[in-house]
PDB file of C-alpha atoms in Angstrom:
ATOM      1  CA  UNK A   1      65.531 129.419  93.252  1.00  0.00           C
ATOM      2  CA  UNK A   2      64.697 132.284  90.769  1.00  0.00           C
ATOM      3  CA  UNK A   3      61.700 131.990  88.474  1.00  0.00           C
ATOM      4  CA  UNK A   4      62.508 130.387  85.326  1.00  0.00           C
ATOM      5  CA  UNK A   5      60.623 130.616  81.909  1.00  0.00           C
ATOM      6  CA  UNK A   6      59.915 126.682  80.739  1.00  0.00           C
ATOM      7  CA  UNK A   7      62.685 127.739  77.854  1.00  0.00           C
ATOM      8  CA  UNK A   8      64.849 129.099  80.181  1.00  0.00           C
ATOM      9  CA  UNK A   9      64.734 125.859  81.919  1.00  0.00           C
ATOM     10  CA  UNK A  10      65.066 123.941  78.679  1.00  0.00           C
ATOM     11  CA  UNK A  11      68.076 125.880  77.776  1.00  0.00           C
ATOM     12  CA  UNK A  12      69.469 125.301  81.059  1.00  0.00           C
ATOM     13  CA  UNK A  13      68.685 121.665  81.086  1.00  0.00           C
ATOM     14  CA  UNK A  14      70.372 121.192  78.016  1.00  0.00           C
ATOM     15  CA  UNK A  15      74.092 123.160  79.314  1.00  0.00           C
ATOM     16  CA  UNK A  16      73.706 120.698  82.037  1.00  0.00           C
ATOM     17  CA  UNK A  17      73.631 117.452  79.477  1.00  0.00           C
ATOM     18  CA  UNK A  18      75.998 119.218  77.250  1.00  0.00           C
ATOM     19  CA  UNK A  19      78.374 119.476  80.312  1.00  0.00           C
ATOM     20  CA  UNK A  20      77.908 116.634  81.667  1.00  0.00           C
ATOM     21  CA  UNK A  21      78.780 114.592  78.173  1.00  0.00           C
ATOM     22  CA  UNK A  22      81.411 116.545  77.394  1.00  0.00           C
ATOM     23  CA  UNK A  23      82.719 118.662  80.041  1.00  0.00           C
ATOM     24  CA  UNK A  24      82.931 122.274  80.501  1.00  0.00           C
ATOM     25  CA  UNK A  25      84.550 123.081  77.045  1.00  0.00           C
ATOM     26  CA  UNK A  26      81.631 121.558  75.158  1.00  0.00           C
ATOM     27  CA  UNK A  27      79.167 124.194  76.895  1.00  0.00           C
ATOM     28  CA  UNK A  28      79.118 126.707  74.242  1.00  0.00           C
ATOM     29  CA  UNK A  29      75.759 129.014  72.772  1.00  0.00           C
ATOM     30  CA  UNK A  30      76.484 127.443  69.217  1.00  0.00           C
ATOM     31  CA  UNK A  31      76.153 123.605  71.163  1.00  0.00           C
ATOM     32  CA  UNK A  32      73.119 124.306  72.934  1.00  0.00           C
ATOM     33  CA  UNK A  33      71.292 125.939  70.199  1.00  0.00           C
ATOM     34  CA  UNK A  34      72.264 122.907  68.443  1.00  0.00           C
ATOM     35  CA  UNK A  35      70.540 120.587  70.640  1.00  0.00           C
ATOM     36  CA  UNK A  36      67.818 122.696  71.141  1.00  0.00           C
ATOM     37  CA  UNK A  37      67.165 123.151  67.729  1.00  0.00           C
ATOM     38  CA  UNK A  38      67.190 126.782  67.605  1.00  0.00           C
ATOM     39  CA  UNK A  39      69.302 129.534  66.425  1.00  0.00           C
ATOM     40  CA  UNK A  40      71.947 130.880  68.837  1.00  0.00           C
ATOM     41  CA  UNK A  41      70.349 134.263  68.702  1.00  0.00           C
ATOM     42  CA  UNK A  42      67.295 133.071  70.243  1.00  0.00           C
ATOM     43  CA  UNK A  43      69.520 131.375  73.240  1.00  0.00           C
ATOM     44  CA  UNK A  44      70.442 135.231  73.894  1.00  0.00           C
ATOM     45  CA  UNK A  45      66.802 136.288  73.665  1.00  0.00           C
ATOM     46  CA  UNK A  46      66.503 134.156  77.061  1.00  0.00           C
ATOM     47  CA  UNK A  47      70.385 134.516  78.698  1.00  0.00           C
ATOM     48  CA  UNK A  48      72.505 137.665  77.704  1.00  0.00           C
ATOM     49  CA  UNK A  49      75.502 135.593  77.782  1.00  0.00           C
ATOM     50  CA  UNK A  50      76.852 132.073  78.316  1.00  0.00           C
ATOM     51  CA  UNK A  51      78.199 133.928  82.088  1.00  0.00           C
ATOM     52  CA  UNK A  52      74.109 133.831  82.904  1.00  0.00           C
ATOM     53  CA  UNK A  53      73.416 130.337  82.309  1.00  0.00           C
ATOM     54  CA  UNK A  54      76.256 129.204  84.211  1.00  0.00           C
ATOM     55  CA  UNK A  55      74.929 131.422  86.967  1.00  0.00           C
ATOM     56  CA  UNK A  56      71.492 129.940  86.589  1.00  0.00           C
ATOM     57  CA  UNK A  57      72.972 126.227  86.058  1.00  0.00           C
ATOM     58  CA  UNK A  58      74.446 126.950  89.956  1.00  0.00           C
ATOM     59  CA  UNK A  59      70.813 128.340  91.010  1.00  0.00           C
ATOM     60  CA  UNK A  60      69.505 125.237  90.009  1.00  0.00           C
ATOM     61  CA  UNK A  61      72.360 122.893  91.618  1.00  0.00           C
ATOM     62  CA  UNK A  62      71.994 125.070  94.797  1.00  0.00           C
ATOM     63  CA  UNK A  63      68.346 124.518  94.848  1.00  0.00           C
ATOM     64  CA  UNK A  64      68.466 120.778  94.066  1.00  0.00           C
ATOM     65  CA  UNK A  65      71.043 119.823  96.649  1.00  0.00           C
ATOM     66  CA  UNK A  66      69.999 121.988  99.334  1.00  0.00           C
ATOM     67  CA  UNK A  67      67.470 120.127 100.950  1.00  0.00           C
ATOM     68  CA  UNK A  68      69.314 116.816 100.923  1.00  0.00           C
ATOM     69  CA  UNK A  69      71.622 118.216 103.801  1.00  0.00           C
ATOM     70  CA  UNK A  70      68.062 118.768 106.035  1.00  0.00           C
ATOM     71  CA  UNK A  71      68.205 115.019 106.328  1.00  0.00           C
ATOM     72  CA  UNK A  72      71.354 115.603 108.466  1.00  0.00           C
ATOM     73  CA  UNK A  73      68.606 117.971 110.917  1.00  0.00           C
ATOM     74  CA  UNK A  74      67.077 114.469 112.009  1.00  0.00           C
ATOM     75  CA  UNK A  75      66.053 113.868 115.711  1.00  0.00           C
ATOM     76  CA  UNK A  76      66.804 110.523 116.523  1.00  0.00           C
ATOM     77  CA  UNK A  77      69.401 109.171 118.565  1.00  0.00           C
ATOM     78  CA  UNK A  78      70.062 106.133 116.447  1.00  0.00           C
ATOM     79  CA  UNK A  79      73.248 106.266 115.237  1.00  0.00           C
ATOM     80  CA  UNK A  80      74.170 103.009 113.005  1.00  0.00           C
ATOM     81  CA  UNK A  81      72.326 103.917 109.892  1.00  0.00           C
ATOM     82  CA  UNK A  82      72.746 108.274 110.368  1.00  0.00           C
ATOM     83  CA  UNK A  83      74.189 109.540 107.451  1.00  0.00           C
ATOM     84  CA  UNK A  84      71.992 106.354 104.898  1.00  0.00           C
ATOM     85  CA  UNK A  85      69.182 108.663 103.721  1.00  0.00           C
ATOM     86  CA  UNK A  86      71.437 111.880 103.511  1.00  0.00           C
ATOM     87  CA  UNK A  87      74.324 110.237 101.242  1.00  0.00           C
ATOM     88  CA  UNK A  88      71.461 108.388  99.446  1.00  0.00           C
ATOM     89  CA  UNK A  89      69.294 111.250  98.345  1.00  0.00           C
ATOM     90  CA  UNK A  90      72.578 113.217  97.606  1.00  0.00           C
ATOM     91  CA  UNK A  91      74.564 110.793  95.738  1.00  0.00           C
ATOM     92  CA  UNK A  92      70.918 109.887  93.691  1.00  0.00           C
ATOM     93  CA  UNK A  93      70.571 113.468  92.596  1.00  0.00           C
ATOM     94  CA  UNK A  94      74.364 113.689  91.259  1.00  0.00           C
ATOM     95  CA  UNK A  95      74.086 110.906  89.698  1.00  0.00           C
ATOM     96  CA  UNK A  96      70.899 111.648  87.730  1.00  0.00           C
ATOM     97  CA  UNK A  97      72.925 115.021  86.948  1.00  0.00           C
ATOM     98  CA  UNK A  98      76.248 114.371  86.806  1.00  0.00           C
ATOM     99  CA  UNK A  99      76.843 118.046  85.680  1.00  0.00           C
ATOM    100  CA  UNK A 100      76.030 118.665  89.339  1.00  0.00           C
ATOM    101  CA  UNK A 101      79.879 117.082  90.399  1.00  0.00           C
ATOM    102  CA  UNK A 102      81.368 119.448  87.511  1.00  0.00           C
ATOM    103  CA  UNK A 103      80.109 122.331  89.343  1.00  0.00           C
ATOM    104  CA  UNK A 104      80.345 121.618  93.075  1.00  0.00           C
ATOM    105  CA  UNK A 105      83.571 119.625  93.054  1.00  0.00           C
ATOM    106  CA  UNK A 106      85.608 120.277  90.150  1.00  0.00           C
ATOM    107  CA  UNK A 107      88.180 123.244  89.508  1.00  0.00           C
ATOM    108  CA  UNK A 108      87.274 123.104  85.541  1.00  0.00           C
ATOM    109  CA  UNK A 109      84.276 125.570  85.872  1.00  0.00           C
ATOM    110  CA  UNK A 110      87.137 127.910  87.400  1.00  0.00           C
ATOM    111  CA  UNK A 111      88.738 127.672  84.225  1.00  0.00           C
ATOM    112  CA  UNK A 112      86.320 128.050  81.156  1.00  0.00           C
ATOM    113  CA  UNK A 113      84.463 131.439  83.313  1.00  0.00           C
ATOM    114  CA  UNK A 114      87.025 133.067  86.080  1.00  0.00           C
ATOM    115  CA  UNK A 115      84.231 135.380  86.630  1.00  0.00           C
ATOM    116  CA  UNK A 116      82.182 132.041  87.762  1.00  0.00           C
ATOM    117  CA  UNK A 117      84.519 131.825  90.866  1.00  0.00           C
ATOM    118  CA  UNK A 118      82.334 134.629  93.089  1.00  0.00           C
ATOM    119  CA  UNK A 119      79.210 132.857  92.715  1.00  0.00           C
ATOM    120  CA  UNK A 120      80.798 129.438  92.756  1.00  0.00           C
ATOM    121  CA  UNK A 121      82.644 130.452  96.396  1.00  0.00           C
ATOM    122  CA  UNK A 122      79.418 131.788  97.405  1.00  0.00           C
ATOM    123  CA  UNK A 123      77.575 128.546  96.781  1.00  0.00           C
ATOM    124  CA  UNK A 124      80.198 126.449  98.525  1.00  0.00           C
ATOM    125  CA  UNK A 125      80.175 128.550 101.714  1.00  0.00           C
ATOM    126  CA  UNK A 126      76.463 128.790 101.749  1.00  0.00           C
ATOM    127  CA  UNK A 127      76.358 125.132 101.632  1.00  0.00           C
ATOM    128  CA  UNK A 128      79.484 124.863 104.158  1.00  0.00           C
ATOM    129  CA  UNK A 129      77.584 127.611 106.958  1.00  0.00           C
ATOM    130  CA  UNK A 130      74.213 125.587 106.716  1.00  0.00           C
ATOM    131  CA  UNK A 131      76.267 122.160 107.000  1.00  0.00           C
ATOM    132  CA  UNK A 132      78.195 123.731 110.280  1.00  0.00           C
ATOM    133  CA  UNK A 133      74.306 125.076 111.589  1.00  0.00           C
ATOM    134  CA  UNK A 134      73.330 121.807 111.087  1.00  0.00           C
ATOM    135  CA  UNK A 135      76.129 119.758 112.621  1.00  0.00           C
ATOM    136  CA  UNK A 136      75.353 122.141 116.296  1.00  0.00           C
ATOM    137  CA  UNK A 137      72.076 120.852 116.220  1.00  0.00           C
ATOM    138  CA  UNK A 138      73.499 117.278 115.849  1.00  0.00           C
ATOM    139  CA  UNK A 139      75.666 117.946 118.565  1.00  0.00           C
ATOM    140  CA  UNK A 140      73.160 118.198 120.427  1.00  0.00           C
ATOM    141  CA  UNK A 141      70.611 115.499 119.861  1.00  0.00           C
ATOM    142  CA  UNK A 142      73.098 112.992 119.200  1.00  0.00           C
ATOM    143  CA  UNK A 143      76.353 111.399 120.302  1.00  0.00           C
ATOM    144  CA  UNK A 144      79.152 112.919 118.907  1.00  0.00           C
ATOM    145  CA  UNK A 145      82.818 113.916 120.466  1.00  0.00           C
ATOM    146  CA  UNK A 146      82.689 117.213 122.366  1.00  0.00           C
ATOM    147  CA  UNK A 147      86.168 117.263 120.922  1.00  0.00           C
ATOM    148  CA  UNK A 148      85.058 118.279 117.325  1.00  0.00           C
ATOM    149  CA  UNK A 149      83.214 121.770 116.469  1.00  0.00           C
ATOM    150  CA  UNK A 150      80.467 121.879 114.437  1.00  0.00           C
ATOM    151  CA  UNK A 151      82.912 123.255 111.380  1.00  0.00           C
ATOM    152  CA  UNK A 152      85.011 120.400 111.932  1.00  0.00           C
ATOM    153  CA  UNK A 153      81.966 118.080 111.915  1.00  0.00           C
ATOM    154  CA  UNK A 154      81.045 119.981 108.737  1.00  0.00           C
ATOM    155  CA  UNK A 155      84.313 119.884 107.361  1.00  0.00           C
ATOM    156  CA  UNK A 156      84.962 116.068 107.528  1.00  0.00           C
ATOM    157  CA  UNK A 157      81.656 115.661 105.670  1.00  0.00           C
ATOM    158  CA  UNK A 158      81.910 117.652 103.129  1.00  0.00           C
ATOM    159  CA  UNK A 159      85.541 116.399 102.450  1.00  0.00           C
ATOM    160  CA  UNK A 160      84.196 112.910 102.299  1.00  0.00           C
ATOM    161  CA  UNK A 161      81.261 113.890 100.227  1.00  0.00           C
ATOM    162  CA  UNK A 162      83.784 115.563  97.742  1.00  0.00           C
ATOM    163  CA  UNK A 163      85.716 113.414  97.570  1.00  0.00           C
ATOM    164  CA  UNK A 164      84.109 110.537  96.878  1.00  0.00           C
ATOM    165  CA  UNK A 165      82.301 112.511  94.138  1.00  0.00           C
ATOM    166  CA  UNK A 166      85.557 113.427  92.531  1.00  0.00           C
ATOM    167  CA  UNK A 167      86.764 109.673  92.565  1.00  0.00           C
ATOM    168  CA  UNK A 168      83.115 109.053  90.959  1.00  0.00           C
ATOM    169  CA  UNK A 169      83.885 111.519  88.194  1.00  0.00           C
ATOM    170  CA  UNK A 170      87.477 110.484  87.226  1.00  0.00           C
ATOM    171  CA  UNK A 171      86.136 107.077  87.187  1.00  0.00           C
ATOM    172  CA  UNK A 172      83.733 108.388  84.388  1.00  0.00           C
ATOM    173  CA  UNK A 173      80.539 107.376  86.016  1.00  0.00           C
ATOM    174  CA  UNK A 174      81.699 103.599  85.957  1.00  0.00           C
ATOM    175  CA  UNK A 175      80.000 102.295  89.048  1.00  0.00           C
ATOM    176  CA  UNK A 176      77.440 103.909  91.452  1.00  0.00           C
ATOM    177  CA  UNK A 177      78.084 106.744  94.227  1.00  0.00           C
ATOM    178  CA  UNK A 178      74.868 105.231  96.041  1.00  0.00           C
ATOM    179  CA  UNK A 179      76.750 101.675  96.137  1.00  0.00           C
ATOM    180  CA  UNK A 180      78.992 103.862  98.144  1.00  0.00           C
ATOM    181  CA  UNK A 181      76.629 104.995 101.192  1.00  0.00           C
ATOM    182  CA  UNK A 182      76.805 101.573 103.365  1.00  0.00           C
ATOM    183  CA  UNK A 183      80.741 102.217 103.442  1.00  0.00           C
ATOM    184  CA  UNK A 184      80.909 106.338 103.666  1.00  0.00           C
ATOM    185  CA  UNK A 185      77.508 106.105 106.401  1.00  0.00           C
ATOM    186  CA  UNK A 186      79.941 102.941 108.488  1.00  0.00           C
ATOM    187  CA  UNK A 187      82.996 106.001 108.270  1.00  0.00           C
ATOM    188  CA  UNK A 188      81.263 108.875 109.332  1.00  0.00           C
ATOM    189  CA  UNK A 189      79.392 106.897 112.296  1.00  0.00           C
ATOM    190  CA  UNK A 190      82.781 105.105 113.498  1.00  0.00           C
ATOM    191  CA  UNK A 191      85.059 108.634 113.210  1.00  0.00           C
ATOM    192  CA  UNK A 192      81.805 111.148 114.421  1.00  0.00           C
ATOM    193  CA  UNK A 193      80.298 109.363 117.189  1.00  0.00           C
ATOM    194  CA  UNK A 194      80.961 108.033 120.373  1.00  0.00           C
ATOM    195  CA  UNK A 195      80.118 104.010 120.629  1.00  0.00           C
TER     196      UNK A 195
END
């Protein structure tokens, strides 16, 4: 993650509340000088535009979420409880930053900043190539169909991930994505491995 002034971070911080409240169209420089207290000239002393804190609202999702998908790069050959601390750290962090689901799963962003879409494709497939790197290695050390790649292995959990998010989301937050890991971790182990 890039270097960010403490008020850089603040202002960030704040477009992630403000979109998080009130979606994407509520992310404006008037709004967040507004909470901030400040005038919306000094927002642009620290971001040239409302472009650059979007791209440094994904630097800070990619940095947060990134090392929940290590827990996937696990050794053991137990496979009843696998995918329990991966879903749980994951599904904690979006829900302390529900923002986080805007950005990752939602088409919105695409919308209010079509000049978002490079560096929100980027992100994705970053994500996607470590995912399939990290579904080889659980090939190997664990007991999963020969029949399935390591992008389809990739592929299914991302798509379950997303989707479970996005039901989260429309839902408006109204029960817990972590109450959802017994369930998701029960999937994945029954339709990935070989028992």
């Amino acid at each position: 993650m890039k270097d960010y002034t403490e008020r850089q971070r603040q202002i960030i911080d704040t477009s992630l509340t403000l979109s998080s409240q009130g979606g994407m169209n509520t992310l404006t420089i008037r709004n967040i000088a507004r909470d901030l207290g400040v005038t919306e000239p000094a927002i642009y002393r620290h971001f040239d535009s409302k472009h650059e804190i979007l791209v440094a609202m994904l630097d800070v999702l990619q940095s947060t979420i990134s090392p929940h998908f290590m827990l996937l790069n696990r050794k053991e050959v137990s496979t009843e409880s696998f995918f329990i601390p991966f879903f749980t750290a994951l599904f904690t962090t979006i829900e302390e930053n529900p923002a986080f689901a805007l950005f990752i799963f939602s088409e919105e962003v695409f919308h209010s900043d079509a000049t978002l879409r490079p560096h929100l494709s980027e992100l994705l497939e970053k994500i996607l190539k470590n995912l399939e790197t990290l579904c080889a290695g659980l090939q190997s050390s664990t007991h999963i169909s020969d029949s399935l790649t390591a992008s389809d292995i990739a592929f299914i959990i991302l798509s379950t991930v997303r989707l479970t998010v996005t039901r989260w989301n429309v839902a408006q937050e109204k029960y817990s994505l972590v109450s959802q890991v017994e369930q998701l971790n029960r999937l994945l182990c029954t339709v990935l491995f070989n028992r």
